Short mmCIF file of C-alpha atoms and ligand atoms in Angstrom, two decimals:
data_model
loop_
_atom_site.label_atom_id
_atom_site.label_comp_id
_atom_site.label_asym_id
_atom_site.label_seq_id
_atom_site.Cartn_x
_atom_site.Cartn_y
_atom_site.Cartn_z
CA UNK A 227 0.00 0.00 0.00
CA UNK A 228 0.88 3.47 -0.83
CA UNK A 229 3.01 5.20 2.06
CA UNK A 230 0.85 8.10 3.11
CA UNK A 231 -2.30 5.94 2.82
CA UNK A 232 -0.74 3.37 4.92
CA UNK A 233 0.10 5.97 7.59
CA UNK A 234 -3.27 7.24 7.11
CA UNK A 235 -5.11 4.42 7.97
CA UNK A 236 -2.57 3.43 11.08
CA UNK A 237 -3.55 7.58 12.57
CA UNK A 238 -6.85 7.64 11.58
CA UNK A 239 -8.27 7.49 15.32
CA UNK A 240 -5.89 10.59 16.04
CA UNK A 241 -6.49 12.70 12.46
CA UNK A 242 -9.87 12.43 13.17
CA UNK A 243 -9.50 13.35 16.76
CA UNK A 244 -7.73 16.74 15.10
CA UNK A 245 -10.85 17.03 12.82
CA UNK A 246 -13.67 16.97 15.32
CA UNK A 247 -11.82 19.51 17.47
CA UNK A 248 -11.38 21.75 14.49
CA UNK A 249 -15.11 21.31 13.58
CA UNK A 250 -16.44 21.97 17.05
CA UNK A 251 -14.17 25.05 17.28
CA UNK A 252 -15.87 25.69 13.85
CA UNK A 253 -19.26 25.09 14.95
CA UNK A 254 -18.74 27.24 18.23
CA UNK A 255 -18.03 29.87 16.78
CA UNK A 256 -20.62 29.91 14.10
CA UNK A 257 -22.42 32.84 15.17
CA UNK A 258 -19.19 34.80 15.61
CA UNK A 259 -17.83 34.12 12.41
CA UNK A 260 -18.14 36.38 9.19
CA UNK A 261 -20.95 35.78 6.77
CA UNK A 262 -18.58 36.89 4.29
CA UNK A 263 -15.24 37.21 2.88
CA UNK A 264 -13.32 39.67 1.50
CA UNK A 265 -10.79 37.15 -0.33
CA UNK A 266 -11.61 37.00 -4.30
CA UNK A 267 -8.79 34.74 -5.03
CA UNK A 268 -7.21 31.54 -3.94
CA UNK A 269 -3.90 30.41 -5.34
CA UNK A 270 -4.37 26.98 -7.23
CA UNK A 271 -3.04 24.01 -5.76
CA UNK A 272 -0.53 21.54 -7.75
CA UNK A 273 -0.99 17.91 -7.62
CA UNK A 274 1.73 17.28 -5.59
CA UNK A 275 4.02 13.99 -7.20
CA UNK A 276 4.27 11.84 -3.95
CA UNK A 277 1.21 13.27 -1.74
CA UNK A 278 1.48 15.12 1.55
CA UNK A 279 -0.59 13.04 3.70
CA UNK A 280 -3.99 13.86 5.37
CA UNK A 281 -2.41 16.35 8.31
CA UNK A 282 -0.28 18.17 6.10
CA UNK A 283 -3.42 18.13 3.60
CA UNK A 284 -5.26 19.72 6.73
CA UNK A 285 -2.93 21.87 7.56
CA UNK A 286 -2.59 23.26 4.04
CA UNK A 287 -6.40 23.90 3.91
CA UNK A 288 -6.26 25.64 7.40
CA UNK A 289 -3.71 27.69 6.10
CA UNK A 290 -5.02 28.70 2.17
CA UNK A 291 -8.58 27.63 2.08
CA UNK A 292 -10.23 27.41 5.63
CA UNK A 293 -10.90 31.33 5.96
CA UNK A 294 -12.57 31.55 2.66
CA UNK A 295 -15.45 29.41 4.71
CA UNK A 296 -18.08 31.43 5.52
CA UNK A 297 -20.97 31.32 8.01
CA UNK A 298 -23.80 30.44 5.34
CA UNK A 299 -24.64 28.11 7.76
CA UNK A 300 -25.13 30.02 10.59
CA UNK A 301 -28.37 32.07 12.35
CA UNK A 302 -27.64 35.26 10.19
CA UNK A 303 -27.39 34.21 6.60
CA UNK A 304 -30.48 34.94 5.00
CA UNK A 305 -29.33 34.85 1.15
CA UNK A 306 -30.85 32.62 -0.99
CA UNK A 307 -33.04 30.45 1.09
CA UNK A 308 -30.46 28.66 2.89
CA UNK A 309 -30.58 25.85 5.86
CA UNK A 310 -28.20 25.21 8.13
CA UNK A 311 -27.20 21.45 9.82
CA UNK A 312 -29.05 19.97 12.47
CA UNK A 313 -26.72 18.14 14.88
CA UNK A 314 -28.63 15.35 14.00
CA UNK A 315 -28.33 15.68 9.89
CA UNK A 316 -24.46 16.09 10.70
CA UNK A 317 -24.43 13.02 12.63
CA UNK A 318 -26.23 11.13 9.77
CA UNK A 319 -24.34 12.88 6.79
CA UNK A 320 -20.74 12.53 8.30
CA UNK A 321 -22.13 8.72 8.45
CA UNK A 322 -22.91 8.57 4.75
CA UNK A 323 -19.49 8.74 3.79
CA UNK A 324 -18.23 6.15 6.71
CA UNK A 325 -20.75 3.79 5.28
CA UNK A 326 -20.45 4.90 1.62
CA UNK A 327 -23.61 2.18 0.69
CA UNK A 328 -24.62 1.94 -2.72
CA UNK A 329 -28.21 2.82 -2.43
CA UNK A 330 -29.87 1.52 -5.65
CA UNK A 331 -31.57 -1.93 -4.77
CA UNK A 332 -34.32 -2.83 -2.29
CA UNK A 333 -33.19 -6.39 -2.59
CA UNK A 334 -30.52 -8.53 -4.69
CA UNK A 335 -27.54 -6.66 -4.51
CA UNK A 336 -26.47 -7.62 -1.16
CA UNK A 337 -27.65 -4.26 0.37
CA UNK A 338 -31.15 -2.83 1.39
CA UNK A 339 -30.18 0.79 1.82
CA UNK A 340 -32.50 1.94 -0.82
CA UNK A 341 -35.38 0.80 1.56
CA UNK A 342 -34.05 3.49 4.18
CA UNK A 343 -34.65 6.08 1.54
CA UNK A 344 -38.43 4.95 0.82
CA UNK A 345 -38.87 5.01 5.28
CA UNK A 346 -37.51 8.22 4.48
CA UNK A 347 -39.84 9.58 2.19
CA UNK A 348 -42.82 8.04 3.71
CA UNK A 349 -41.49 10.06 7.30
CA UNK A 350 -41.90 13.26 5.05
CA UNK A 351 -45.08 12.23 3.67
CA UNK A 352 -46.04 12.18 7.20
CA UNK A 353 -44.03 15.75 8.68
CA UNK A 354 -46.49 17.26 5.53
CA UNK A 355 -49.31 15.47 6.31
CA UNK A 356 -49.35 13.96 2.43
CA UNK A 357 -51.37 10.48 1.58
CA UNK A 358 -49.26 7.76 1.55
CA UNK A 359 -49.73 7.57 -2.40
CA UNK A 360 -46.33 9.27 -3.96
CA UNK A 361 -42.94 7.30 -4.60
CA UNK A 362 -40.18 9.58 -3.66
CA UNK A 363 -36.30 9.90 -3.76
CA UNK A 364 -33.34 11.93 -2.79
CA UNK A 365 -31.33 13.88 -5.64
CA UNK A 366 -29.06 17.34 -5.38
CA UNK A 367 -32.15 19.56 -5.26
CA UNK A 368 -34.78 21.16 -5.88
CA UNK A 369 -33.62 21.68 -9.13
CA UNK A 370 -32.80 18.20 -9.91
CA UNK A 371 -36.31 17.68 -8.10
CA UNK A 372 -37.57 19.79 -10.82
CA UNK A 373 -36.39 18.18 -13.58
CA UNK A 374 -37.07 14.72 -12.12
CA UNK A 375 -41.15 15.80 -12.09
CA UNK A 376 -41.15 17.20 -15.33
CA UNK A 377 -39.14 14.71 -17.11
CA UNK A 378 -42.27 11.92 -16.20
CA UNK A 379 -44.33 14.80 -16.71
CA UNK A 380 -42.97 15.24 -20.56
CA UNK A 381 -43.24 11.42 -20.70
CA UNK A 382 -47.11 11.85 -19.58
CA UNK A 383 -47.69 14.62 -22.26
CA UNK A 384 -45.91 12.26 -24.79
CA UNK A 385 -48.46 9.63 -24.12
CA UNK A 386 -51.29 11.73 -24.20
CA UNK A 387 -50.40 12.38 -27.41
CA UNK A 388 -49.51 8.76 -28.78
CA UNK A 389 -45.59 9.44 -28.59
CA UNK A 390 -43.13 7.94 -26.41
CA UNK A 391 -40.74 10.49 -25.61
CA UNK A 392 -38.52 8.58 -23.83
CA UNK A 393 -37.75 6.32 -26.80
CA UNK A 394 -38.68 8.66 -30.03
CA UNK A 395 -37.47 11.97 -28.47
CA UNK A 396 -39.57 15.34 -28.19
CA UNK A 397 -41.76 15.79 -31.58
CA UNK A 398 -43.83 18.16 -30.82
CA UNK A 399 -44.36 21.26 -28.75
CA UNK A 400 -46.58 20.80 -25.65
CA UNK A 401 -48.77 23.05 -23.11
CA UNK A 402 -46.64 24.88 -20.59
CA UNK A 403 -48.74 26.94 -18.35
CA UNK A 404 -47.33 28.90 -14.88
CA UNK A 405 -47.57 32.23 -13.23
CA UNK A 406 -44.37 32.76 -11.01
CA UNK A 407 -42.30 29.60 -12.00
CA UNK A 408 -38.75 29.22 -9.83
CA UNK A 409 -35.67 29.63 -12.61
CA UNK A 410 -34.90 26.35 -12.25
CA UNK A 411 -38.38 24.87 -13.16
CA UNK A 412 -37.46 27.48 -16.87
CA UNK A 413 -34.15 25.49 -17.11
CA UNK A 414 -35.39 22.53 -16.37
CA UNK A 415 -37.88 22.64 -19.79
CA UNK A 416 -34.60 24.01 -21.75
CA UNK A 417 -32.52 20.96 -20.88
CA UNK A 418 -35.60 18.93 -21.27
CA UNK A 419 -36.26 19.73 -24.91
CA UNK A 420 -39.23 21.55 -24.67
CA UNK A 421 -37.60 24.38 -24.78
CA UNK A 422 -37.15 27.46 -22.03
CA UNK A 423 -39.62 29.80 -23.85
CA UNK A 424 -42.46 27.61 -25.11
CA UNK A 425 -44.39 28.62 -21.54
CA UNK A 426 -47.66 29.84 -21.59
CA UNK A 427 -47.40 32.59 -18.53
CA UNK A 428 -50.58 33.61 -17.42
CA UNK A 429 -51.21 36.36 -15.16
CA UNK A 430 -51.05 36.54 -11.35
CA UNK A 431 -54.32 37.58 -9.45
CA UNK A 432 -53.38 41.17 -9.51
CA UNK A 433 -50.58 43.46 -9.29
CA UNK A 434 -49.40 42.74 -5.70
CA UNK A 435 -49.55 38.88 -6.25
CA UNK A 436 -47.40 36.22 -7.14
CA UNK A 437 -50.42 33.70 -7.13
CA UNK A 438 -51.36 32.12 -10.59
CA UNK A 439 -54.71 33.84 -11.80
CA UNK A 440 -57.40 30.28 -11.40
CA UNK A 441 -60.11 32.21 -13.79
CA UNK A 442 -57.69 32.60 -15.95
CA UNK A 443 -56.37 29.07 -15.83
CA UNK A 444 -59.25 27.29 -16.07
CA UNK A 445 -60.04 29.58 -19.31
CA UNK A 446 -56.71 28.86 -20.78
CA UNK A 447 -58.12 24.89 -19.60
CA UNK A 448 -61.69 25.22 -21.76
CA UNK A 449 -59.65 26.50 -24.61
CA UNK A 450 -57.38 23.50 -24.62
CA UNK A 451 -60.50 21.37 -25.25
CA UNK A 452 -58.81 18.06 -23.47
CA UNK A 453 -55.38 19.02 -25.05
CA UNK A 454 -53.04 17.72 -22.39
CA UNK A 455 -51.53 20.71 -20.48
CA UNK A 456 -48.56 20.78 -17.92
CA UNK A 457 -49.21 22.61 -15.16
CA UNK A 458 -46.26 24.11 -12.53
CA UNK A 459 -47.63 25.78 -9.69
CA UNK A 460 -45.61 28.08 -6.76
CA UNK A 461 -45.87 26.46 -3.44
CA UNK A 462 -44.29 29.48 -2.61
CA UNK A 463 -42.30 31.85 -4.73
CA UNK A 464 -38.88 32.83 -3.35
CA UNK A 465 -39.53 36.54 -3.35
CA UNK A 466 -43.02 37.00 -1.38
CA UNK A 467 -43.56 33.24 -0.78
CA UNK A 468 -47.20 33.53 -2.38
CA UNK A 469 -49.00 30.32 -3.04
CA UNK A 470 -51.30 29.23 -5.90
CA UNK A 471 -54.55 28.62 -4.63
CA UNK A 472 -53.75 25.04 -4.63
CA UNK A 473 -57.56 24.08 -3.51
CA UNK A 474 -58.81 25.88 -6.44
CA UNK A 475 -56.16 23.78 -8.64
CA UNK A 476 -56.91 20.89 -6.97
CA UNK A 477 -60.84 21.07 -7.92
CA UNK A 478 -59.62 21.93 -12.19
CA UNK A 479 -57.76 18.88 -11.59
CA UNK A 480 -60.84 16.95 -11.18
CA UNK A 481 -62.26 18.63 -14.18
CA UNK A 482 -59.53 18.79 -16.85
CA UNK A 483 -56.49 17.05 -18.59
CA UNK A 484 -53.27 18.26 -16.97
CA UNK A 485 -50.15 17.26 -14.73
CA UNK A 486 -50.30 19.18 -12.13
CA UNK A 487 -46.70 20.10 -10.86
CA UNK A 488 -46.03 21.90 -7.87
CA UNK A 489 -42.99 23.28 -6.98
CA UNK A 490 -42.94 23.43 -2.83
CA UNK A 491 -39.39 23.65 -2.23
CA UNK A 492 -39.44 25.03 0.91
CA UNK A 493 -43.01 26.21 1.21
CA UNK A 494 -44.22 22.69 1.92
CA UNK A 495 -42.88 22.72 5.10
CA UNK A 496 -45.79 24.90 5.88
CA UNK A 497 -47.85 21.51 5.80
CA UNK A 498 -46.68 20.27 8.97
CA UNK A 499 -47.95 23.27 11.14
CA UNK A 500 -51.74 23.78 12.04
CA UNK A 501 -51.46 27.58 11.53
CA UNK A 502 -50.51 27.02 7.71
CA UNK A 503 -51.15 24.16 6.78
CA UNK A 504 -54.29 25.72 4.91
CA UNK A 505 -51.73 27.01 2.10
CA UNK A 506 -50.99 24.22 1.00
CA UNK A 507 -55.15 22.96 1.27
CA UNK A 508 -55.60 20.50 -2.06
CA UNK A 509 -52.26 20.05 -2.87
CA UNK A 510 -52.18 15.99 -2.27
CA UNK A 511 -53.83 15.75 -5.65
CA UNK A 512 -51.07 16.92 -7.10
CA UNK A 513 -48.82 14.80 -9.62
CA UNK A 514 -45.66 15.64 -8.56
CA UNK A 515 -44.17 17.89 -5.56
CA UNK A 516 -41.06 19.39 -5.09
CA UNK A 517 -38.93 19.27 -1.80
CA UNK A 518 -35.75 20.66 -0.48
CA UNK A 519 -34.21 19.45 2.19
CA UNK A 520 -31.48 21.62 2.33
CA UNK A 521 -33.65 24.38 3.04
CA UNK A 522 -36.12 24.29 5.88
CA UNK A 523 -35.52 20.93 6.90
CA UNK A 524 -31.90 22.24 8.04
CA UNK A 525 -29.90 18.90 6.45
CA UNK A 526 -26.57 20.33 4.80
CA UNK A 527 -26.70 20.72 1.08
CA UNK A 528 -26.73 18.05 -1.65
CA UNK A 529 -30.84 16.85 -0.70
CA UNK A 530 -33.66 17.35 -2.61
CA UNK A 531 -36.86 15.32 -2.98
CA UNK A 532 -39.43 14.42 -5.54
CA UNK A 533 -43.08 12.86 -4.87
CA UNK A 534 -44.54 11.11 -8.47
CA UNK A 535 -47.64 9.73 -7.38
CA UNK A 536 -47.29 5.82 -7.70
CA UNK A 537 -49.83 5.67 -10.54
CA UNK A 538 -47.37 7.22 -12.66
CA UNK A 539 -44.40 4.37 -11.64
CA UNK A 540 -44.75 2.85 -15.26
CA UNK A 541 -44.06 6.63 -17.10
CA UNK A 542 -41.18 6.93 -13.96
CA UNK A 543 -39.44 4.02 -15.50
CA UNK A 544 -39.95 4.88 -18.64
CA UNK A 545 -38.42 7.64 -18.68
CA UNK A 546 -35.68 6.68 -16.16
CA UNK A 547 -34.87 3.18 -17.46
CA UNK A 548 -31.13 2.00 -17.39
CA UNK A 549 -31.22 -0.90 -19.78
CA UNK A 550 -32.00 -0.49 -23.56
CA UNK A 551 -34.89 -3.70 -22.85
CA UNK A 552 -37.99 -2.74 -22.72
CA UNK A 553 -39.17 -2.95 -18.82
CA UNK A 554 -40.51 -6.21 -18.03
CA UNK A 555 -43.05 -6.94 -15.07
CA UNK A 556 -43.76 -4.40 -12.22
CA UNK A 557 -41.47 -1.98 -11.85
CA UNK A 558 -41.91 -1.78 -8.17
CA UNK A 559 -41.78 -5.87 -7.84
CA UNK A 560 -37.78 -5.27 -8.43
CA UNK A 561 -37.50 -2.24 -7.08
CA UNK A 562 -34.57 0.12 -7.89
CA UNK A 563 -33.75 3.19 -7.69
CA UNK A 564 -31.62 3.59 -10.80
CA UNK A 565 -34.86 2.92 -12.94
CA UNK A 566 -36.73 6.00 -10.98
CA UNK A 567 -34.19 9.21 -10.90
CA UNK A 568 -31.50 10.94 -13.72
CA UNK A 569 -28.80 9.23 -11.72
CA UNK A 570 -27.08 5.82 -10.88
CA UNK A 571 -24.12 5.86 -8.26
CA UNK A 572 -25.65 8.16 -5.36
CA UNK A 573 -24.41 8.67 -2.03
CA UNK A 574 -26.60 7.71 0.70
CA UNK A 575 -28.50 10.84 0.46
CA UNK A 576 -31.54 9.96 2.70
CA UNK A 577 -29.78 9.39 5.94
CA UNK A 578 -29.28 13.22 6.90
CA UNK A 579 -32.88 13.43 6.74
CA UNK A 580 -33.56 10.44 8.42
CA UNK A 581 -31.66 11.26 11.58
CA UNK A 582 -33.28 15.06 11.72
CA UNK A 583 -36.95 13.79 11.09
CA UNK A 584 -36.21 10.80 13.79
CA UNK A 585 -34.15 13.34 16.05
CA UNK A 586 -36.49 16.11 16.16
CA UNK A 587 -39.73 14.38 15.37
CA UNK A 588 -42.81 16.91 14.17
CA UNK A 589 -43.20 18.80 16.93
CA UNK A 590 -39.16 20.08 16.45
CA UNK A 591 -39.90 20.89 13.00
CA UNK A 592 -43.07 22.78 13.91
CA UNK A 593 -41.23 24.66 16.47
CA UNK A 594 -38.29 25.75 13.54
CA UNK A 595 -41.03 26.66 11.65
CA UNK A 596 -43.01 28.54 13.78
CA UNK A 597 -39.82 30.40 14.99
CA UNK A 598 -38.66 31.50 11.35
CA UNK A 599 -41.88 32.56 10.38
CA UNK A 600 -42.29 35.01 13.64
CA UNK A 601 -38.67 35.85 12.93
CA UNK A 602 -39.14 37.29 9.16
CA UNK A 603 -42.87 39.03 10.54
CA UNK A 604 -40.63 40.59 13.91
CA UNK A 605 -38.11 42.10 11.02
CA UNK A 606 -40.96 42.98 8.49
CA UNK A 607 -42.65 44.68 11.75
CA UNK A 608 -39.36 45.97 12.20
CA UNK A 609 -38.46 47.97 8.93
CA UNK A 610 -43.02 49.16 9.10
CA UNK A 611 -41.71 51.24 11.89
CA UNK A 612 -38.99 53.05 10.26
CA UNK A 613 -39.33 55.51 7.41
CA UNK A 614 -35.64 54.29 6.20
CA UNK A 615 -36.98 50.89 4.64
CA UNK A 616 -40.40 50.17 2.76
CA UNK A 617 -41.51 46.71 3.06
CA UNK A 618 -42.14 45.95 -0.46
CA UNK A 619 -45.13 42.86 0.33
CA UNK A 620 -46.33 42.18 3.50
CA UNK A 621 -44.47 39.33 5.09
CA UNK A 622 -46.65 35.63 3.99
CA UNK A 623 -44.59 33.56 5.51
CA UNK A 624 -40.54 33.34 5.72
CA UNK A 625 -39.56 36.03 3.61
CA UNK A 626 -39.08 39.58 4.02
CA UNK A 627 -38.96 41.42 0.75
CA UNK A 628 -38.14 45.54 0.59
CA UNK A 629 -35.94 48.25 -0.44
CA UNK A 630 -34.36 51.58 0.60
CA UNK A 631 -37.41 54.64 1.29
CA UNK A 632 -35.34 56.41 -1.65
CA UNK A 633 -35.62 53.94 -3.79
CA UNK A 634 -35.42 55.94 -6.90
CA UNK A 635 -31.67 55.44 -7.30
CA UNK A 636 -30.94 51.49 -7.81
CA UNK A 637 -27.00 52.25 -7.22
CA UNK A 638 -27.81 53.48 -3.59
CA UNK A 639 -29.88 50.51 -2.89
CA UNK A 640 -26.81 48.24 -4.84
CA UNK A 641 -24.40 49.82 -1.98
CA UNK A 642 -26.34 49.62 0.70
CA UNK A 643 -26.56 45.67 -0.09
CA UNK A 644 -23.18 45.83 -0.32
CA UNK A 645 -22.02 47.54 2.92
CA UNK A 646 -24.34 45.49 4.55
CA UNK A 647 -22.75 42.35 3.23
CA UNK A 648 -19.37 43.58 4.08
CA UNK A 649 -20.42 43.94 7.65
CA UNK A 650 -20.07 40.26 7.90
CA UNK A 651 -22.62 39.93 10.54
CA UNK A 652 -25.36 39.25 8.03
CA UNK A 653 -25.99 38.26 4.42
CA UNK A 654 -28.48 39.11 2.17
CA UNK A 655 -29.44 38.22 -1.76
CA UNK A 656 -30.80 40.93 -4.24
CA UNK A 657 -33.81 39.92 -6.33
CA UNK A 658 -36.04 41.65 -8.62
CA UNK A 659 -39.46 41.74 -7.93
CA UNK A 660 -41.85 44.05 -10.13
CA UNK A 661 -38.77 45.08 -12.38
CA UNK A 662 -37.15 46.51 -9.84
CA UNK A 663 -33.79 45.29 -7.94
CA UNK A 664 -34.82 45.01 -4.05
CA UNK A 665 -33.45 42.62 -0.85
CA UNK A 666 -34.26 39.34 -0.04
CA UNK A 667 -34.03 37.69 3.88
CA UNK A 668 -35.14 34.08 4.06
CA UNK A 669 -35.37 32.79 7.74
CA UNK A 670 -35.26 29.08 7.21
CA UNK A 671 -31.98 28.45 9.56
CA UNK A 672 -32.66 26.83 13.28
CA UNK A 673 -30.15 28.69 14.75
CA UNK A 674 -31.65 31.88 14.11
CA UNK A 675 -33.33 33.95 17.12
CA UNK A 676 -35.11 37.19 18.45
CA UNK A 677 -31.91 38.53 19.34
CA UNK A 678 -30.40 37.70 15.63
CA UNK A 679 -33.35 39.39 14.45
CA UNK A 680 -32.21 42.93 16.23
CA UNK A 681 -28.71 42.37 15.37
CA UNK A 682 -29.99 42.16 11.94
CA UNK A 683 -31.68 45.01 12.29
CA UNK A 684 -29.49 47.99 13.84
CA UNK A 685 -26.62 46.48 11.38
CA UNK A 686 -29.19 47.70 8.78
CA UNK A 687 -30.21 50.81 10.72
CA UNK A 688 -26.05 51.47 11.00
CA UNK A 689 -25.53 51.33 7.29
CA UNK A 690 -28.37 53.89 6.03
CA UNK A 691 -26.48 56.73 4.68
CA UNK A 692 -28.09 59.83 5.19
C1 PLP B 131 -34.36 26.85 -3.96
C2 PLP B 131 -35.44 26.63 -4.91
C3 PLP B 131 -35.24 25.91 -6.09
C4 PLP B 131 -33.88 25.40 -6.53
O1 PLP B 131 -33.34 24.58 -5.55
P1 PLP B 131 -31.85 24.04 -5.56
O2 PLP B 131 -31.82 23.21 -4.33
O3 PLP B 131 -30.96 25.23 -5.52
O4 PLP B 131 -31.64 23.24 -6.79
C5 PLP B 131 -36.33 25.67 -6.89
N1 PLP B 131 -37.55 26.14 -6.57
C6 PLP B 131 -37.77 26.87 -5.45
C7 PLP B 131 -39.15 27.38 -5.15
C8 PLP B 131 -36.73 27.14 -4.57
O5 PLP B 131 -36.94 27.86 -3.48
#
């Protein structure tokens, strides 16, 4: 065996003795640390000829690359919409890679892993209080989530339409129809085939909505005359986290030909509270649902879900097949995982979740909830009572979306956002919403408090230039 890996293996109690102290340090100090950095560059390592060994390895990282690491996990980073790491989801993802099972097979290949992902998705199906009637899995994310849905969802359309997309290819253009679809759901149809601009968007219910206009759908529905339609709903949109009225959908779905898609990535964890839950009111007749994990459910990046109804298993392997034979028998009689998801080798993605969800059980996910939702209404409430911030839609759930009170000048807003991002203490995305460039803070992270909430606030206060 190669020296250094020899070594390795012979110190490993003690080099990962060094780790845990350095993450615990690390983890300690999460609140402390910056939420940015100010380093643009990092020199480029060289494969080194004979290999420096782990330490060395850790000491070089500690010395080049460990300060570029900034706090995105901690209780002030509300860019993007970002979760942080339960202490249970670290327990269970640092375990992935000391158990590094292949996760494809129920049964056959030796290894049953793959059933821990389906207890997984039936423990979400219960946080969200969904019917036990969707087949799920783990991939990267929401976007991957996305394209999982819509792929069977093409396949659907295909059928409707005597083609088999999966074997023949896209032939003809389909029925794209959304109000206030995510980016990814837009790239999702461009590396699909269907193409990023053959969407049909309709209108939201008026000017200070994100919601999809029903009337309007269910016009755009008649019209189609039992053309086969795709459907991607909000289950809430990342700037004011509106929702489509998903009972309204729900009763069009009884009435006309579409696949109903709903993108939920973190809004579905609204489900699982009783104050809430009414958003998402209709939404188990949906087709297919997407989840991120990585986002409210506080399990470190790398962990999205989709939920295909089961009905739809034989279009799933369809259009997820690995083997050029045709599928033979029931799909779910052999069960794997490689014949249900764009991917074959996966990591054992599921076992984050399953420690949080086992860990903290529903009432801790409630209680995160809960607690980021009366954090983003405390700082909406917060920037109402100044005259130095509009609040630019009253907060619906996790998000708090405004701008400067002179607003007129986009630069002044641009360097506000930045000197509040060089602060370090807390980070912030830009979006557009309306046109116009404004801030984004999304309070999914379970570290995040009252007190984080003033911080947030007089380093915002601080920062207003007169
Ligand atoms: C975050 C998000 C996505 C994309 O998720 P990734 O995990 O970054 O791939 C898609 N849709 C919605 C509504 C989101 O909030």
């Amino acid at each position: 065996m190669y020296t250094q890996l020899n070594q390795d293996r012979d110190n490993l109690s003690s080099i990962l003795d060094i780790t845990k102290k350095q993450s615990l340090d690390f983890l300690s100090q999460l609140p402390n640390r910056s939420t940015v950095t100010n380093i643009s560059t990092i020199e480029a390592s060289v494969l080194p000829e004979e290999g420096l060994g782990t330490l060395a390895t850790l000491n070089m990282f500690n010395d080049n690359i460990e300060k570029l690491m900034v706090a995105s996990a901690g209780p002030r980073y509300l860019g993007f919409v970002t979760g942080g790491t339960t202490p249970a989801a670290l327990v269970g993802d640092w375990l992935v890679s000391i158990y590094d099972q292949n996760t494809q097979s129920v049964r056959g290949n030796g290894d049953v892993s793959a059933q821990i992902e389906l207890n997984t998705i039936k423990l979400i199906l219960e946080l969200l209080n969904l019917p036990h009637v969707y087949m799920g899995g783990f991939v990267t994310g929401a976007t991957m989530s996305n394209f999982t849905c819509l792929a069977v969802a093409r396949q659907w359309l295909g059928k409707q339409l005597s083609q088999n997309v999966a074997l023949h290819g896209v032939t003809q253009s389909y029925k794209i129809i959304a109000a206030t679809p995510h980016s990814s759901s837009i790239k999702c149809l461009s590396m699909l085939g269907i193409g990023s601009s053959n969407i049909l968007m309709l209108d939201t219910i008026s000017e200070d909505r994100e919601s999809i206009d029903v009337q309007l759908l269910e016009e755009q529905l008649i019209a189609l005359n039992g053309e086969p339609a795709l459907l991607i709903s909000s289950g809430g949109t990342v700037n004011t986290v509106d929702f489509d009225d998903m009972h309204a959908i729900s009763l069009l779905k009884r009435k006309y030909n579409f696949w109903w898609h709903i993108d939920a990535a973190f809004g579905a964890f609204a489900a699982c509270t009783s104050e809430y839950a009414y958003l998402l009111k209709g939404w188990e007749l949906a087709d297919s649902i997407t989840i991120d994990c990585h986002k409210w459910l506080n399990v470190p990046y790398d962990s999205g879900v989709f939920l295909i109804r089961e009905e739809h298993r034989y279009l799933q392997v369809e259009t997820f097949q690995n083997s050029n034979a045709p599928y033979l028998g029931d799909p779910l009689e052999n069960f794997s995982y490689l014949n249900f998801l764009p991917e074959n080798s996966r990591r054992m993605r599921a076992l984050p979740a399953w420690f949080t969800l086992m860990a903290y059980g529903k009432m801790g996910y409630q209680e995160i909830v809960l607690r980021s939702i009366a954090n983003a209404r405390l700082l909406g409430q917060k920037i109402q009572s100044t005259e130095d911030f509009i609040l630019l839609a009253p907060v619906r759930l996790n998000t708090v979306c405004f701008t400067l009170a002179n607003n007129d000048d986009p630069s002044k807003l641009q360097q506000f956002l930045h000197r509040l991002t060089a602060s370090g203490k807390v980070f912030m995305t830009p979006t557009v919403y309306k046109g116009k460039m404004c801030i984004r803070a999304a309070f999914v992270n379970w570290r995040t408090t009252e007190k984080d909430v003033a911080l947030i606030f007089d380093t915002m206060k601080s920062l207003i230039v007169k």
